[in-house]
């Protein structure tokens, strides 16, 4: 298991940008596929973006394609989510997660989770 801590959340107006970061410790970071999930008020947790161990492959849900970019820096044990053109429907708690498998949209395949960071987008 790897320990994960998210940062970078906050309040932003619609159309604005935020950059979320997740810092890992405890195990070899490059062994893990990384993902970002989010839980909006009154809704179930959903996959947002994922990235392979060396960063060569990425996956995004359709609603964030072209607006969000996931990246990682294995030397710094970090994974980032750059968010542009934010919409009120992006409001959620965003979670960083690590998997020992392959890039997946299934939350059960991720075995390490951060505590989340709040993103609020005002209209």
CSV table of C-alpha atoms in Angstrom, one decimal:
chain,number,residue,atom,x,y,z
A,1,UNK,CA,0.0,0.0,0.0
A,2,UNK,CA,1.1,3.6,-0.7
A,3,UNK,CA,0.0,6.6,1.3
A,4,UNK,CA,-1.6,9.4,-0.7
A,5,UNK,CA,-2.3,13.1,0.1
A,6,UNK,CA,-4.2,15.4,-2.2
A,7,UNK,CA,-3.9,19.2,-2.4
A,8,UNK,CA,-4.9,22.1,-4.6
A,9,UNK,CA,-8.7,22.2,-4.2
A,10,UNK,CA,-10.6,25.4,-3.6
A,11,UNK,CA,-13.3,27.7,-4.8
A,12,UNK,CA,-13.3,28.9,-8.4
A,13,UNK,CA,-15.7,30.6,-10.8
A,14,UNK,CA,-17.1,28.8,-13.8
A,15,UNK,CA,-14.6,29.0,-16.6
A,16,UNK,CA,-11.6,29.1,-14.2
A,17,UNK,CA,-8.8,26.7,-13.6
A,18,UNK,CA,-7.4,24.6,-10.7
A,19,UNK,CA,-4.4,22.2,-10.5
A,20,UNK,CA,-4.8,19.3,-8.1
A,21,UNK,CA,-1.7,17.4,-6.8
A,22,UNK,CA,-1.3,14.1,-5.1
A,23,UNK,CA,1.8,13.2,-3.2
A,24,UNK,CA,2.7,9.5,-2.5
A,25,UNK,CA,4.9,7.9,0.1
A,26,UNK,CA,5.6,4.5,1.5
A,27,UNK,CA,6.2,2.3,-1.6
A,28,UNK,CA,7.8,2.6,-5.0
A,29,UNK,CA,5.5,5.1,-6.7
A,30,UNK,CA,6.4,3.9,-10.3
A,31,UNK,CA,4.8,0.5,-9.5
A,32,UNK,CA,1.4,2.0,-9.4
A,33,UNK,CA,-1.2,3.0,-11.9
A,34,UNK,CA,-2.8,6.3,-10.7
A,35,UNK,CA,-6.3,7.7,-11.0
A,36,UNK,CA,-8.5,10.6,-10.0
A,37,UNK,CA,-12.0,10.0,-8.9
A,38,UNK,CA,-14.7,12.4,-7.7
A,39,UNK,CA,-17.9,12.4,-5.6
A,40,UNK,CA,-20.4,15.1,-6.2
A,41,UNK,CA,-23.1,16.0,-3.7
A,42,UNK,CA,-25.8,13.3,-3.7
A,43,UNK,CA,-24.1,11.2,-6.3
A,44,UNK,CA,-21.9,8.1,-6.4
A,45,UNK,CA,-18.1,8.3,-6.8
A,46,UNK,CA,-17.0,8.3,-10.4
A,47,UNK,CA,-13.8,7.8,-12.3
A,48,UNK,CA,-12.3,11.0,-13.8
A,49,UNK,CA,-8.9,10.2,-15.2
A,50,UNK,CA,-6.2,7.6,-15.0
A,51,UNK,CA,-2.5,7.3,-16.0
A,52,UNK,CA,-0.2,4.3,-16.5
A,53,UNK,CA,3.0,3.6,-14.5
A,54,UNK,CA,5.3,5.6,-16.8
A,55,UNK,CA,2.7,8.1,-17.9
A,56,UNK,CA,2.6,6.8,-21.5
A,57,UNK,CA,-1.2,6.0,-21.4
A,58,UNK,CA,-4.0,8.1,-20.1
A,59,UNK,CA,-7.8,7.7,-19.9
A,60,UNK,CA,-10.5,10.3,-19.3
A,61,UNK,CA,-14.3,10.3,-19.1
A,62,UNK,CA,-16.0,12.1,-22.0
A,63,UNK,CA,-17.2,15.0,-19.8
A,64,UNK,CA,-13.7,16.1,-19.0
A,65,UNK,CA,-11.8,15.4,-22.2
A,66,UNK,CA,-10.2,18.5,-23.6
A,67,UNK,CA,-10.5,20.3,-20.3
A,68,UNK,CA,-8.6,18.1,-17.8
A,69,UNK,CA,-5.1,16.8,-18.1
A,70,UNK,CA,-3.6,14.1,-15.8
A,71,UNK,CA,0.2,13.8,-15.5
A,72,UNK,CA,2.8,12.3,-13.2
A,73,UNK,CA,6.3,12.8,-12.1
A,74,UNK,CA,7.7,9.6,-10.7
A,75,UNK,CA,10.9,11.3,-9.5
A,76,UNK,CA,8.8,13.5,-7.2
A,77,UNK,CA,6.2,10.8,-6.4
A,78,UNK,CA,3.4,13.0,-7.6
A,79,UNK,CA,0.3,12.8,-9.9
A,80,UNK,CA,-1.5,16.0,-11.0
A,81,UNK,CA,-4.8,16.9,-12.5
A,82,UNK,CA,-4.8,20.2,-14.4
A,83,UNK,CA,-8.4,21.4,-14.7
A,84,UNK,CA,-9.5,24.2,-17.2
A,85,UNK,CA,-12.8,25.6,-18.2
A,86,UNK,CA,-14.4,24.4,-15.0
A,87,UNK,CA,-18.1,24.0,-14.8
A,88,UNK,CA,-20.5,23.9,-11.8
A,89,UNK,CA,-21.1,20.2,-12.4
A,90,UNK,CA,-17.4,19.6,-11.7
A,91,UNK,CA,-18.1,20.5,-8.1
A,92,UNK,CA,-17.1,17.5,-6.0
A,93,UNK,CA,-14.6,16.0,-3.6
A,94,UNK,CA,-11.7,14.8,-5.7
A,95,UNK,CA,-9.7,11.7,-4.6
A,96,UNK,CA,-6.4,10.4,-5.7
A,97,UNK,CA,-6.1,6.6,-5.9
A,98,UNK,CA,-3.4,4.0,-6.7
A,99,UNK,CA,-3.7,0.6,-8.3
A,100,UNK,CA,-1.4,-2.4,-8.8
A,101,UNK,CA,-3.3,-3.5,-11.9
A,102,UNK,CA,-3.7,-1.6,-15.2
A,103,UNK,CA,-5.5,1.7,-15.9
A,104,UNK,CA,-9.1,1.1,-14.9
A,105,UNK,CA,-12.3,3.0,-14.3
A,106,UNK,CA,-13.4,0.5,-11.6
A,107,UNK,CA,-12.9,1.9,-8.1
A,108,UNK,CA,-12.5,-1.5,-6.5
A,109,UNK,CA,-9.3,-2.1,-8.5
A,110,UNK,CA,-7.6,0.8,-6.7
A,111,UNK,CA,-6.3,-0.3,-3.3
A,112,UNK,CA,-4.9,3.0,-1.9
A,113,UNK,CA,-6.9,6.3,-1.5
A,114,UNK,CA,-6.3,9.8,-0.3
A,115,UNK,CA,-8.8,11.6,1.9
A,116,UNK,CA,-9.9,14.0,-0.9
A,117,UNK,CA,-9.8,17.6,-1.7
A,118,UNK,CA,-12.9,19.8,-2.2
A,119,UNK,CA,-13.4,21.6,-5.6
A,120,UNK,CA,-16.2,24.0,-5.7
A,121,UNK,CA,-17.2,25.8,-9.0
A,122,UNK,CA,-19.6,28.7,-8.7
A,123,UNK,CA,-21.9,29.8,-11.5
